[in-house]
Coordinates of C-alpha atoms and ligand atoms in Angstrom, one line a residue:
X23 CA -0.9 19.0 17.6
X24 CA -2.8 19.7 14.5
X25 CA -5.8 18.4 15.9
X26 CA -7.8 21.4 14.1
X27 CA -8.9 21.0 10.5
X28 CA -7.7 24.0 8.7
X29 CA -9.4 23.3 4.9
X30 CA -10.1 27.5 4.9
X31 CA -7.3 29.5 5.8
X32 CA -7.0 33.4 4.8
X33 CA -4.7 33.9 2.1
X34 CA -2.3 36.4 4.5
X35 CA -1.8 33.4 7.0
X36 CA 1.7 32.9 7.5
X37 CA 2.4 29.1 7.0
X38 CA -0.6 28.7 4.8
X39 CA -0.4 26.8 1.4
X40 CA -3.0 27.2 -1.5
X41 CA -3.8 23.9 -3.2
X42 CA -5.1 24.0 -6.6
X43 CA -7.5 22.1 -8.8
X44 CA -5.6 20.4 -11.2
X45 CA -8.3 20.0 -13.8
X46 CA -9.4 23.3 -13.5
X47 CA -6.2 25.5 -12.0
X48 CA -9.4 27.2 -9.5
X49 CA -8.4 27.2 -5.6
X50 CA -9.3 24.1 -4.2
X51 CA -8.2 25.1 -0.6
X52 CA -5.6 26.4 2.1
X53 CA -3.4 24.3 4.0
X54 CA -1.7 25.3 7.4
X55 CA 1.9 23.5 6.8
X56 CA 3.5 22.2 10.0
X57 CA 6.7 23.4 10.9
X58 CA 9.0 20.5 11.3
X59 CA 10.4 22.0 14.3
X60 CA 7.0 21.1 15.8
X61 CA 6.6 17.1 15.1
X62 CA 8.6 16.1 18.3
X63 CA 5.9 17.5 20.2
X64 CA 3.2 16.3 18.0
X65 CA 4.5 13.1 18.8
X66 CA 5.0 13.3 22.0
X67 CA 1.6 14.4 22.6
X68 CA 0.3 11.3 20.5
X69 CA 2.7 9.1 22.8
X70 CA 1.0 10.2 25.7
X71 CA -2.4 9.7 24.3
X72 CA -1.3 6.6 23.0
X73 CA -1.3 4.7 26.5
X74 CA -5.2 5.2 27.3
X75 CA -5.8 4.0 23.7
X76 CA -3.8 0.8 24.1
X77 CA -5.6 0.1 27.5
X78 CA -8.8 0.5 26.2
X79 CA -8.7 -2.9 24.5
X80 CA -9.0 -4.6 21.5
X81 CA -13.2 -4.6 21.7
X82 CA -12.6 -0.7 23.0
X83 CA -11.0 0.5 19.7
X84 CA -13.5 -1.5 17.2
X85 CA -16.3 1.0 18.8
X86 CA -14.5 4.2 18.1
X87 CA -13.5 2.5 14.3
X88 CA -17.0 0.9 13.8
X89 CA -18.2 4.9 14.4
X90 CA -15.5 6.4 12.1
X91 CA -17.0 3.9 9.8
X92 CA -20.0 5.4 10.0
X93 CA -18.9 8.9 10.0
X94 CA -17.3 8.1 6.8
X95 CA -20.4 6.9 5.0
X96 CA -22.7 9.8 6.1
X97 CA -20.0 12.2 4.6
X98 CA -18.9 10.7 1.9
X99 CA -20.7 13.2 -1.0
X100 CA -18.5 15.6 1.0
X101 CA -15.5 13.8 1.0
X102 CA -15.7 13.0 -2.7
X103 CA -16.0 16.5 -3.8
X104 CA -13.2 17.6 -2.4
X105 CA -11.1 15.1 -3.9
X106 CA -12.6 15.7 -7.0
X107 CA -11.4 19.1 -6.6
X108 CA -8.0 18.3 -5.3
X109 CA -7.1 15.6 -7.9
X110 CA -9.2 16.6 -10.8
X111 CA -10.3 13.2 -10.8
X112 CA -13.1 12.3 -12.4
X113 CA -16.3 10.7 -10.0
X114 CA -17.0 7.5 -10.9
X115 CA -13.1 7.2 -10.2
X116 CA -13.1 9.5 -6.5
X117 CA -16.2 6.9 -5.6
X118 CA -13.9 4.0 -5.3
X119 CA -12.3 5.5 -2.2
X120 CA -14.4 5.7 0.8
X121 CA -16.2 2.5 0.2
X122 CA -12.4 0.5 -0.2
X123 CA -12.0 2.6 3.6
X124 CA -15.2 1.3 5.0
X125 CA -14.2 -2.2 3.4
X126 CA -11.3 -1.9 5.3
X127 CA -12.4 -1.0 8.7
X128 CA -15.1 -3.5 8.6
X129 CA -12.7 -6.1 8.3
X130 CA -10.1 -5.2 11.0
X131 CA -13.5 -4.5 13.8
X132 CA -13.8 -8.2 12.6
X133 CA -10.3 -9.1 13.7
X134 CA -8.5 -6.6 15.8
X135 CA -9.9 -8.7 18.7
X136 CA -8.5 -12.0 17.3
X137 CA -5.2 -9.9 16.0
X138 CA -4.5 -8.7 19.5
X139 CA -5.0 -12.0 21.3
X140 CA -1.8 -13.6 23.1
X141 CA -0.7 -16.8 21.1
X142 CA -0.2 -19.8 22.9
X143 CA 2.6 -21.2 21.0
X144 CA 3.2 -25.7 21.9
X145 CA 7.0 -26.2 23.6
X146 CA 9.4 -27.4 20.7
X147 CA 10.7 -30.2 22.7
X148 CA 8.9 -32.8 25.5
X149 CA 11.1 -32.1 27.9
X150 CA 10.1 -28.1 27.8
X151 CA 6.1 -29.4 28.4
X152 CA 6.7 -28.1 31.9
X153 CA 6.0 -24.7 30.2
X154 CA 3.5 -22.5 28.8
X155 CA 5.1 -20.4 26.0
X156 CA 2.8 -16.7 24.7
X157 CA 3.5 -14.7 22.5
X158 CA 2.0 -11.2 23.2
X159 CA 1.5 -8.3 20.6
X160 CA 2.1 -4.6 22.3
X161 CA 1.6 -1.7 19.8
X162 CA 4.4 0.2 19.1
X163 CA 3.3 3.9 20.6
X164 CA 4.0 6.3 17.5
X165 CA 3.6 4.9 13.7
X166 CA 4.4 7.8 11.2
X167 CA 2.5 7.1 8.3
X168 CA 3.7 9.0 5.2
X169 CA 1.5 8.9 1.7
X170 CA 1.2 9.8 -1.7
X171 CA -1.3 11.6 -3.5
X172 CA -3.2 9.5 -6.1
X173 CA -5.2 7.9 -3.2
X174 CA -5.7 10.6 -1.1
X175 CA -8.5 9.1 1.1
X176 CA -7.1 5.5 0.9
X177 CA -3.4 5.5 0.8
X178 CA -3.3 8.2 3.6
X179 CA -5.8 6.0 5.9
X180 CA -5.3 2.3 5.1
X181 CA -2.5 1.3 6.8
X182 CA -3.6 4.0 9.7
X183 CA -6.9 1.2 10.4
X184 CA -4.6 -1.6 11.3
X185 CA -2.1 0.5 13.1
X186 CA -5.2 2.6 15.4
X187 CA -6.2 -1.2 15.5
X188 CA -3.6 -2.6 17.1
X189 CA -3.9 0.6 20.1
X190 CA -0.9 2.5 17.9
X191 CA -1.3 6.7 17.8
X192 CA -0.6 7.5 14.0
X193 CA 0.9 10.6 13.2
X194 CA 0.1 11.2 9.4
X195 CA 2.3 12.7 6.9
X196 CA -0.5 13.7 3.6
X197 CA 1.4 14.5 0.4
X198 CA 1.5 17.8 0.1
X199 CA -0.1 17.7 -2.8
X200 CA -3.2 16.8 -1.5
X201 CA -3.2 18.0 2.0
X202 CA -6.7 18.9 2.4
X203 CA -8.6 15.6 2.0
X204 CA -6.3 14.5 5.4
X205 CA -8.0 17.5 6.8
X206 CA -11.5 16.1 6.7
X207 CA -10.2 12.6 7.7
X208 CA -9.0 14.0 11.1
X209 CA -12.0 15.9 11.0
X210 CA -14.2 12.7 11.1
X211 CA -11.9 11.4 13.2
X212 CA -12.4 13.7 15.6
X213 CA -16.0 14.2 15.0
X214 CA -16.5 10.2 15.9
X215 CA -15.6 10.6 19.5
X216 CA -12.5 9.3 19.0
X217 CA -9.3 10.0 20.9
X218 CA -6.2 12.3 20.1
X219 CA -4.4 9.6 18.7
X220 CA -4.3 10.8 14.9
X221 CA -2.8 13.6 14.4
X222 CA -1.5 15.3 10.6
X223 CA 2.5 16.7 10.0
X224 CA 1.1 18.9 7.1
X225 CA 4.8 19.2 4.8
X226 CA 6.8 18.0 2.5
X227 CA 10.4 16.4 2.5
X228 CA 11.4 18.1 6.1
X229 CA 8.5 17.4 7.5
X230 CA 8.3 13.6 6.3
X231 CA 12.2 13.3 7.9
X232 CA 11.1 14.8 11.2
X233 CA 7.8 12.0 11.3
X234 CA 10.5 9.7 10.5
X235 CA 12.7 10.9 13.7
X236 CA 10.1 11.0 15.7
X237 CA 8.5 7.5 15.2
X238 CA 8.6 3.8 16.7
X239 CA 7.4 2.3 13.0
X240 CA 7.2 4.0 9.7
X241 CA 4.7 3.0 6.7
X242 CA 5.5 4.7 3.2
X243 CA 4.0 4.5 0.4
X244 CA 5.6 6.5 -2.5
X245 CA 8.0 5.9 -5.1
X246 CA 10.7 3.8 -5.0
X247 CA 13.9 6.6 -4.8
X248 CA 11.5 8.1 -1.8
X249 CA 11.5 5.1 -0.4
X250 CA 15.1 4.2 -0.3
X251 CA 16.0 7.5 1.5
X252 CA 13.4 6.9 4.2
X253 CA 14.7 3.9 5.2
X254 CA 18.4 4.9 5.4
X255 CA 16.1 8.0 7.6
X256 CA 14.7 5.6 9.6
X257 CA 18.1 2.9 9.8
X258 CA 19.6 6.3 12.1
X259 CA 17.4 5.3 14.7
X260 CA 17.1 1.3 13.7
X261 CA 12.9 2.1 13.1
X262 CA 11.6 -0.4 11.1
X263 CA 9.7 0.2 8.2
X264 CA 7.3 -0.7 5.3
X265 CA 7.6 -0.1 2.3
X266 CA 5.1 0.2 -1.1
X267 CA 6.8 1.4 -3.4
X268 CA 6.3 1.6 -7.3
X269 CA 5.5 -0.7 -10.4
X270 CA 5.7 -1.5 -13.9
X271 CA 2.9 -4.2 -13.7
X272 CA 2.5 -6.6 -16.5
X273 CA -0.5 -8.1 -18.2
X274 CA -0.1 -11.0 -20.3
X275 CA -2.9 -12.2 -22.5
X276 CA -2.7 -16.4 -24.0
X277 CA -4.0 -17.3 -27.0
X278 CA -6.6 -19.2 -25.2
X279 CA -8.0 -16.4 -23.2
X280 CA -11.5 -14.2 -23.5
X281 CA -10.0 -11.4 -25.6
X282 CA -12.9 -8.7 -24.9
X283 CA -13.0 -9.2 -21.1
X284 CA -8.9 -9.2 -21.5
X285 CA -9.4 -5.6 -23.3
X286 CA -11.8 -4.2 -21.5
X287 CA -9.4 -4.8 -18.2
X288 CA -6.4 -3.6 -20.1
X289 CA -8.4 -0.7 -20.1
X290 CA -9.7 0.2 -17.1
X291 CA -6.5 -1.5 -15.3
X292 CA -4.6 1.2 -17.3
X293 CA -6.0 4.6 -17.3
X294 CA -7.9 4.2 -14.0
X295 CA -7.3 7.5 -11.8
X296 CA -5.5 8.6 -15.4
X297 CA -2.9 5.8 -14.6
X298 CA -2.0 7.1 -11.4
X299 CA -2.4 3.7 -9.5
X300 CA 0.6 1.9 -8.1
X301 CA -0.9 -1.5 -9.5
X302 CA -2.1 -0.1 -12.6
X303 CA -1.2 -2.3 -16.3
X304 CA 1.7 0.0 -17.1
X305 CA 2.3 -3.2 -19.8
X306 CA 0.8 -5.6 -22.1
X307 CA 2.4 -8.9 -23.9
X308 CA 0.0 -10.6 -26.2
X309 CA 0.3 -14.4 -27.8
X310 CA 0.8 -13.7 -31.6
X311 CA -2.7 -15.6 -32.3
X312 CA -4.8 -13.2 -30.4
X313 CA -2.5 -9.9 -30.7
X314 CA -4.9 -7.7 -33.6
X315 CA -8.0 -9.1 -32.2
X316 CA -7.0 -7.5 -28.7
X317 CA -5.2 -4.7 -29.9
X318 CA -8.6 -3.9 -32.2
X319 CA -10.7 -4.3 -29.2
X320 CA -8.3 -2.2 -26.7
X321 CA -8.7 0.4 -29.6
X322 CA -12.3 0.2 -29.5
X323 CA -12.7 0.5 -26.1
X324 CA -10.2 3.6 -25.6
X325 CA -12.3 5.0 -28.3
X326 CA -15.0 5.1 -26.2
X327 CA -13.8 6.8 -23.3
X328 CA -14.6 10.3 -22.0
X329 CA -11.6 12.7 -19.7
X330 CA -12.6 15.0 -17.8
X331 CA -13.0 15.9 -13.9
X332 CA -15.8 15.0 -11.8
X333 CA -19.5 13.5 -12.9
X334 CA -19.9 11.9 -17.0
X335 CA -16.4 11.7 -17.2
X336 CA -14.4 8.4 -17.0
X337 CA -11.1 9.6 -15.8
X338 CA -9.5 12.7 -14.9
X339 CA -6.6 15.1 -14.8
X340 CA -2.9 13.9 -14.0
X341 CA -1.9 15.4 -9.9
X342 CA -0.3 18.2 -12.1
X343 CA 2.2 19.4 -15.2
X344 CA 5.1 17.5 -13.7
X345 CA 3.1 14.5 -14.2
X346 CA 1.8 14.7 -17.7
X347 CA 5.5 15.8 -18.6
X348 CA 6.7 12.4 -17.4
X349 CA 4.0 10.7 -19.5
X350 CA 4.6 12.8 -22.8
X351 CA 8.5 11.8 -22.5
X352 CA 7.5 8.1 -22.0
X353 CA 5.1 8.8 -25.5
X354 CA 7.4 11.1 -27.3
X355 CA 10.5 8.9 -26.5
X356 CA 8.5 5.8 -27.8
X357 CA 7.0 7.3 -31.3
X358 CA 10.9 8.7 -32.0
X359 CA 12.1 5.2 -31.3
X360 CA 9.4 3.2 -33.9
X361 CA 6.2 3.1 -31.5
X362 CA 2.9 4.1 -32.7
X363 CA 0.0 5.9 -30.9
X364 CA -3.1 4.5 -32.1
X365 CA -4.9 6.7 -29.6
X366 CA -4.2 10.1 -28.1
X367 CA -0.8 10.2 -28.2
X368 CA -0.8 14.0 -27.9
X369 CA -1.3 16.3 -25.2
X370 CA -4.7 18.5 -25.6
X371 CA -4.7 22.4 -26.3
X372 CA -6.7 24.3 -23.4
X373 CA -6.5 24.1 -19.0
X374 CA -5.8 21.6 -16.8
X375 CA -3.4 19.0 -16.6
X376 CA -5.0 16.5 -18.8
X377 CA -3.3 13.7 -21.1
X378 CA -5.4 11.7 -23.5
X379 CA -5.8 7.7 -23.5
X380 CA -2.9 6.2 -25.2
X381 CA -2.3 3.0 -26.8
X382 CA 1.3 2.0 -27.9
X383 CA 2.3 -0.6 -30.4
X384 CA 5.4 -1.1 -31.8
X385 CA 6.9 -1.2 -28.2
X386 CA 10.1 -3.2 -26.8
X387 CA 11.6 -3.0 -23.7
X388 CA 14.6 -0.6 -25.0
X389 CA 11.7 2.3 -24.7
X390 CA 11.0 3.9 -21.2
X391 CA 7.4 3.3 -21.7
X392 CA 8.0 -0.6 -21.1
X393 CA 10.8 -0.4 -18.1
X394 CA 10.1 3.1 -16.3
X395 CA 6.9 3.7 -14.1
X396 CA 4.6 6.1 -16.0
X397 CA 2.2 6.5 -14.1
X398 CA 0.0 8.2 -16.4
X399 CA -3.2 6.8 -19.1
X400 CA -1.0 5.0 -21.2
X401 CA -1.3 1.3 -22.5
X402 CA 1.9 0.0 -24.6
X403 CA 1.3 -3.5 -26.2
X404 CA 3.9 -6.1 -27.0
X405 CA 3.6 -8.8 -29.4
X406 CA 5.2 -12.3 -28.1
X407 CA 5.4 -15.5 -29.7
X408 CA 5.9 -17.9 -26.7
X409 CA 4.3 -17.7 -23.1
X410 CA 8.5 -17.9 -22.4
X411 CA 9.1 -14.9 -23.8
X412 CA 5.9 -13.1 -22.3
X413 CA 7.5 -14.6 -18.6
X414 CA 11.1 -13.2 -19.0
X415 CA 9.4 -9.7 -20.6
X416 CA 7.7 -9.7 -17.6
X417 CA 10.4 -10.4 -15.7
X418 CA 12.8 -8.2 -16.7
X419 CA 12.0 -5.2 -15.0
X420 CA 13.7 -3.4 -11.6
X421 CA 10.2 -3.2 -10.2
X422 CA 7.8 -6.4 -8.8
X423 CA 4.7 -5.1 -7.5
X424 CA 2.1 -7.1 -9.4
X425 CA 0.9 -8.7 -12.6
X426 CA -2.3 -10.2 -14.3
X427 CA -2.8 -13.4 -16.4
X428 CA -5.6 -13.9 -19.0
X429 CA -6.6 -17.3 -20.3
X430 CA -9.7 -19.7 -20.1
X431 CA -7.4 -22.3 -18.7
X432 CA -7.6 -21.4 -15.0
X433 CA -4.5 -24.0 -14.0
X434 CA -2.2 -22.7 -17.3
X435 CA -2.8 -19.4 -16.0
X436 CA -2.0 -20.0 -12.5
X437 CA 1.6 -22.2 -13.7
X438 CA 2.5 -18.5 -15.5
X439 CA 1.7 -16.4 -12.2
X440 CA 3.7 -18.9 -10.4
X441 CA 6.9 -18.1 -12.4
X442 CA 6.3 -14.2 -12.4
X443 CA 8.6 -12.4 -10.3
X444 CA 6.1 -9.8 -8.2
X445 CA 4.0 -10.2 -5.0
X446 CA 0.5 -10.5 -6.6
X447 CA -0.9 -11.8 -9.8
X448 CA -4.7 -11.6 -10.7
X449 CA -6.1 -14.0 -13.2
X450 CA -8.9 -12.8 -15.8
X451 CA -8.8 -9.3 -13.8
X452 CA -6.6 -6.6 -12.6
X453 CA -6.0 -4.7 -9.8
X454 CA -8.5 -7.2 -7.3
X455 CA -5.5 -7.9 -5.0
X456 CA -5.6 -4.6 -3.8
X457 CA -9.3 -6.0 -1.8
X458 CA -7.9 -9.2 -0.4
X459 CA -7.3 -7.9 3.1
X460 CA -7.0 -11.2 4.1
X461 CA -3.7 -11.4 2.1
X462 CA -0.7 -9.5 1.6
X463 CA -0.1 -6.9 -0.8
X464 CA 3.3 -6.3 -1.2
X465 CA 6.4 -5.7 -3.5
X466 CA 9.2 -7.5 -5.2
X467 CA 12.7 -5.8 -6.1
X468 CA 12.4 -2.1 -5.7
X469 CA 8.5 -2.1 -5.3
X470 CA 8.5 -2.7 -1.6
X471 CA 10.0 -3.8 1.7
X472 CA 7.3 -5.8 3.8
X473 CA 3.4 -5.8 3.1
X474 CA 0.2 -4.3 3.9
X475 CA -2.9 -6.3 5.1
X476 CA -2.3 -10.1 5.4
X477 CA -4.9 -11.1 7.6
X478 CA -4.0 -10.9 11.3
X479 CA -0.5 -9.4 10.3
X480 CA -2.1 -6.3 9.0
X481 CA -2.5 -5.2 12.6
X482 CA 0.3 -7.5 14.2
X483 CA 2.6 -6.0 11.9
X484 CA 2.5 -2.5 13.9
X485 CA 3.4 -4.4 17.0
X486 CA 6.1 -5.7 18.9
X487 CA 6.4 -9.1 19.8
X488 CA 6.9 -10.3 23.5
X489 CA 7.3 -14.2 24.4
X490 CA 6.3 -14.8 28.0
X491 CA 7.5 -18.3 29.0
X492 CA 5.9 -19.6 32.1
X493 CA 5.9 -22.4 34.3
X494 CA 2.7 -25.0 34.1
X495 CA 4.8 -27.2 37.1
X496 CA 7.7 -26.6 38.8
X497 CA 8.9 -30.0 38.5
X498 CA 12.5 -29.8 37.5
X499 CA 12.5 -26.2 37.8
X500 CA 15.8 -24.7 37.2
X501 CA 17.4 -28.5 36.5
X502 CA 20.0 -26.5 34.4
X503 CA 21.5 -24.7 37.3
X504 CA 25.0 -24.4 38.6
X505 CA 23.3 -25.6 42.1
X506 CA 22.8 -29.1 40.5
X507 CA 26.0 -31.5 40.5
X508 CA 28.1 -32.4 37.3
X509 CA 26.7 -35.9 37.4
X510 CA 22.8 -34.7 37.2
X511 CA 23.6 -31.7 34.7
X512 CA 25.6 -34.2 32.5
X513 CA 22.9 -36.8 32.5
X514 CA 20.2 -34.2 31.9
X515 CA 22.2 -33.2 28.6
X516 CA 22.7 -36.4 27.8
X517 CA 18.6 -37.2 27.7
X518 CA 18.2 -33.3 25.5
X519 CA 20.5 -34.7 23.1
X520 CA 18.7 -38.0 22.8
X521 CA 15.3 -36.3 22.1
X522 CA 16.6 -33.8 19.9
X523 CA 18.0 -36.4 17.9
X524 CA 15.0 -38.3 17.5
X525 CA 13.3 -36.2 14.6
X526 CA 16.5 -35.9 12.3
X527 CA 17.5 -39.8 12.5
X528 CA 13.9 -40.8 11.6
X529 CA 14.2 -38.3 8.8
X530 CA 17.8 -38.9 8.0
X531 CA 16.6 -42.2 7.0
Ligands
NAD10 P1 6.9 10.3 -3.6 O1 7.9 9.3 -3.3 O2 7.3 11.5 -4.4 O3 6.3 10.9 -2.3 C1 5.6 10.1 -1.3 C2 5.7 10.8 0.1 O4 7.1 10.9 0.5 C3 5.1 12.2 0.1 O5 4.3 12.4 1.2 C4 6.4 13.1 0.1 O6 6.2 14.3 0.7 C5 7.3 12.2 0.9 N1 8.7 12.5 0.6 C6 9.3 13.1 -0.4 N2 10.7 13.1 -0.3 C7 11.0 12.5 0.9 C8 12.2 12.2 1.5 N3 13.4 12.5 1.0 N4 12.1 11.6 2.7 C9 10.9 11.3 3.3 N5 9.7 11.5 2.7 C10 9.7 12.2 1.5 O7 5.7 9.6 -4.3 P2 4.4 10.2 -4.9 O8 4.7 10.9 -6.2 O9 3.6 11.0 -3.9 O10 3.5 8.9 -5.3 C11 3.6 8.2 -6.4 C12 4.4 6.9 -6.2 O11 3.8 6.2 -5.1 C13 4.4 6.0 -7.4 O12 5.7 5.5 -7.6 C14 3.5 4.9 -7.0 O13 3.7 3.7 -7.7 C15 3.7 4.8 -5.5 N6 2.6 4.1 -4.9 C16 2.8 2.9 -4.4 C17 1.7 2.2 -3.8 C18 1.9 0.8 -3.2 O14 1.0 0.3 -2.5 N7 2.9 0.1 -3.6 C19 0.5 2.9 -3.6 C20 0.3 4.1 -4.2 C21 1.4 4.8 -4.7

């Protein structure tokens, strides 16, 4: 098991990998990668572990998270550091992550307790009032969590909460792009008192399909093409999976809405993390009345912002080249095709994977900037003439993930979100979804299988279910027996029919 955090590694260490700073291109830290040929024994170390964990109880596993809580706040200057230096991010952007984690946990030491609790669950028919029906939840032993890299603190742990919550071992797959903040995760993990049920398979696409094989539930979050192939991985061994996948979120701004407050979201909602958020705006449609006032105020707004990694700066560096090279194509192919960049626009002279705010006009949806995931700091606006049109733009994308609606009317707004085709919409904000543990946060179309959070579900969801059906009486026990005559079995279907048919004839009417 990788139980040991290995952040510092000499550079002759045989397995080791050197992560760099993509602002900067300065070491940010060493890596020991896991062979895949070891995961089946990482897992069957975690299965073993797994059994004390589930017995401790529901009130047993809050302690050990309430400390990790804890843990976490006491390090967090440490934590954010070194995501600042393995993201390039800058920190006003790195300090959203450990708070959104304590959030988190705080919530589910709420309701693990509640979560875990057999259901009783009322007979469906009088005649079955002799019994008591349950539903139990029994963690399933192994959960392989694999995660992308523009959350490193959040996407790698979020799900991992519900799952440890629910008396689950998680083995952990980090991007191995950003391997080391994992590192310090286990680290704290470990450092809270807290059991060897989380474990890291430090790798890429080998080691993620060996996680995969060695699982009993698999959470991804990635992009969608990933996702696809891990769950034809996982349909091998019929594991079920979740899946958060990718987006093209829409905004859409009415005439009647508060333009600045619509901007100034657009904004943030956009180049956040440098556009590196699954829920970012990756699109705007704007109401003809309003379009040059928002536009103007977008412009103004973008003007104002600073790049750069870590403190002063607003946001960072893009996870490296690869990245920014997706973002210039989306640009490049735009301005060919009749878009114009009223900001940036252009990729900077000097270090560092860096791309400047951009705001696109001129845009329609035969441009890759309007249909392909970016994922970069880029905010293409669309003039629309009806909220119909605005809805089918918004519509007409592979992806479904979520959208945002601005306008004064709260109930107008609300009838739009009800005929957009994703699994959250935010009205006068963006991206607040992503805090509503009490609901899901799920895809659409090729942005996901399945949800996170949801209340309860966000730790029933890494459970199996087991119905217990139990006698209250044993009057008429086993009245549907061969021992019983013709005669009594007959008249005893004859009486199920009858109050069966009771609802639909009353209804039928
Ligand atoms: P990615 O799909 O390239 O990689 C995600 C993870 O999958 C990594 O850990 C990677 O090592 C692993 N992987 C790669 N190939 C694999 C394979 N064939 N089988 C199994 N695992 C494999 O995604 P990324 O570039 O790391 O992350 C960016 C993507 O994640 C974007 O599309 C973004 O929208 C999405 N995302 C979604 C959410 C959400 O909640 N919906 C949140 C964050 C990011």
């Amino acid at each position: 098991m990788t139980a040991t955090p290995e952040v510092e590694l000499p550079d002759s260490f045989d397995g080791a990998g050197t992560i760099h700073n993509p602002a900067t291109g300065a070491v940010a830290g060493q890596v020991r990668w896991t062979d895949p040929a070891d995961v089946p024994r990482i897992a069957a170390s975690l299965r073993e572990a797994q059994k004390e964990w589930e017995a401790r109880g529901a009130k047993g596993r809050a302690k050990v998270l309430a400390r990790y809580a804890v843990w976490l706040g006491d390090h967090r200057d440490e934590i954010e550091r070194l995501l600042i230096s393995e993201t390039g991010k800058s920190a006003v952007d790195a300090a959203q992550e450990v708070p959104l984690l304590i959030m988190i946990l705080s919530y589910y030491i709420k309701v693990v307790d509640k979560a875990m609790a057999p259901e009783q669950r009322p007979a469906s028919l009088p005649f079955l009032s002799v019994k008591k029906v349950a539903v139990h939840y029994r963690p399933r032993p192994v959960v392989g969590i694999i995660a992308p890299w523009n959350y490193p603190v959040a996407n790698a742990m979020m799900d991992a909460i519900g799952a440890l919550a629910a008396g689950c071992a998680v083995l952990l797959k980090p991007s191995e792009r950003t391997p080391l903040t994992a590192e310090v995760l286990l680290r704290g993990w470990i450092d809270s008192g807290a059991p060897d049920v989380l474990a890291l398979a430090q790798g890429a696409r080998e080691v993620s399909e060996a996680v995969i094989d060695n699982s009993d539930y698999i959470q991804f979050t990635g992009s969608s093409a990933t996702g696809a192939k891990v769950m034809e991985r996982a349909a091998r061994r019929l594991t079920p999976v979740s899946l958060e996948l990718g987006g093209k979120d829409p905004m859409i701004v009415l005439e009647d809405a508060d333009v600045e407050l619509a901007a100034n979201a657009a904004v943030w909602g956009a180049m956040f993390n440098a556009g590196q958020t699954c829920v970012s705006v990756e699109r705007v449609y704007v109401l003809e009345p309003v379009y040059d006032q928002f536009v103007a105020a977008t412009v103004k707004a973008v003007e104002n912002l600073k790049v750069g990694a870590g403190e002063g700066y607003h946001f960072g560096a893009q996870i490296d080249d690869s990245q920014v090279a997706i973002t210039e194509r989306h640009v490049n192919d735009a301005i060919a095709a009749g878009a114009k960049a009223l900001t940036g626009g252009k990729r900077p002279e000097g270090p560092g994977s860096f791309y400047p705010p951009t705001v696109l006009v001129d845009v329609d949806h035969s441009m890759a900037c309007m249909t392909e995931e970016t994922f970069g700091p880029t905010l293409p606006i669309m003039k629309v003439a009806t909220v119909s049109e605005a809805i089918r733009l918004a519509n007409d994308s592979q992806y479904g993930l979520s959208a945002s609606v601005f306008s004064k009317d709260i109930e107008r707004a609300k009838a739009v979100a009800l005929q957009l085709d994703c699994g959250a919409v935010n009205i006068n904000d963006v991206i607040s979804n992503l805090m509503c543990t009490t609901a899901p946060m799920g895809g659409w179309k090729t942005s996901g299988i399945g949800a996170r959070f949801g209340g309860l579900d966000g730790v029933r969801k890494f459970c199996k279910q087991e119905t217990v059906v139990a006698p209250r009486t044993n009057v008429g026990a086993g009245g549907n027996y061969y021992n019983n005559s013709h005669k009594a079995l007959a008249r005893m279907n004859k009486l199920m029919t009858k109050l069966a048919l009771a609802r639909p004839r009353r209804t039928a009417k």
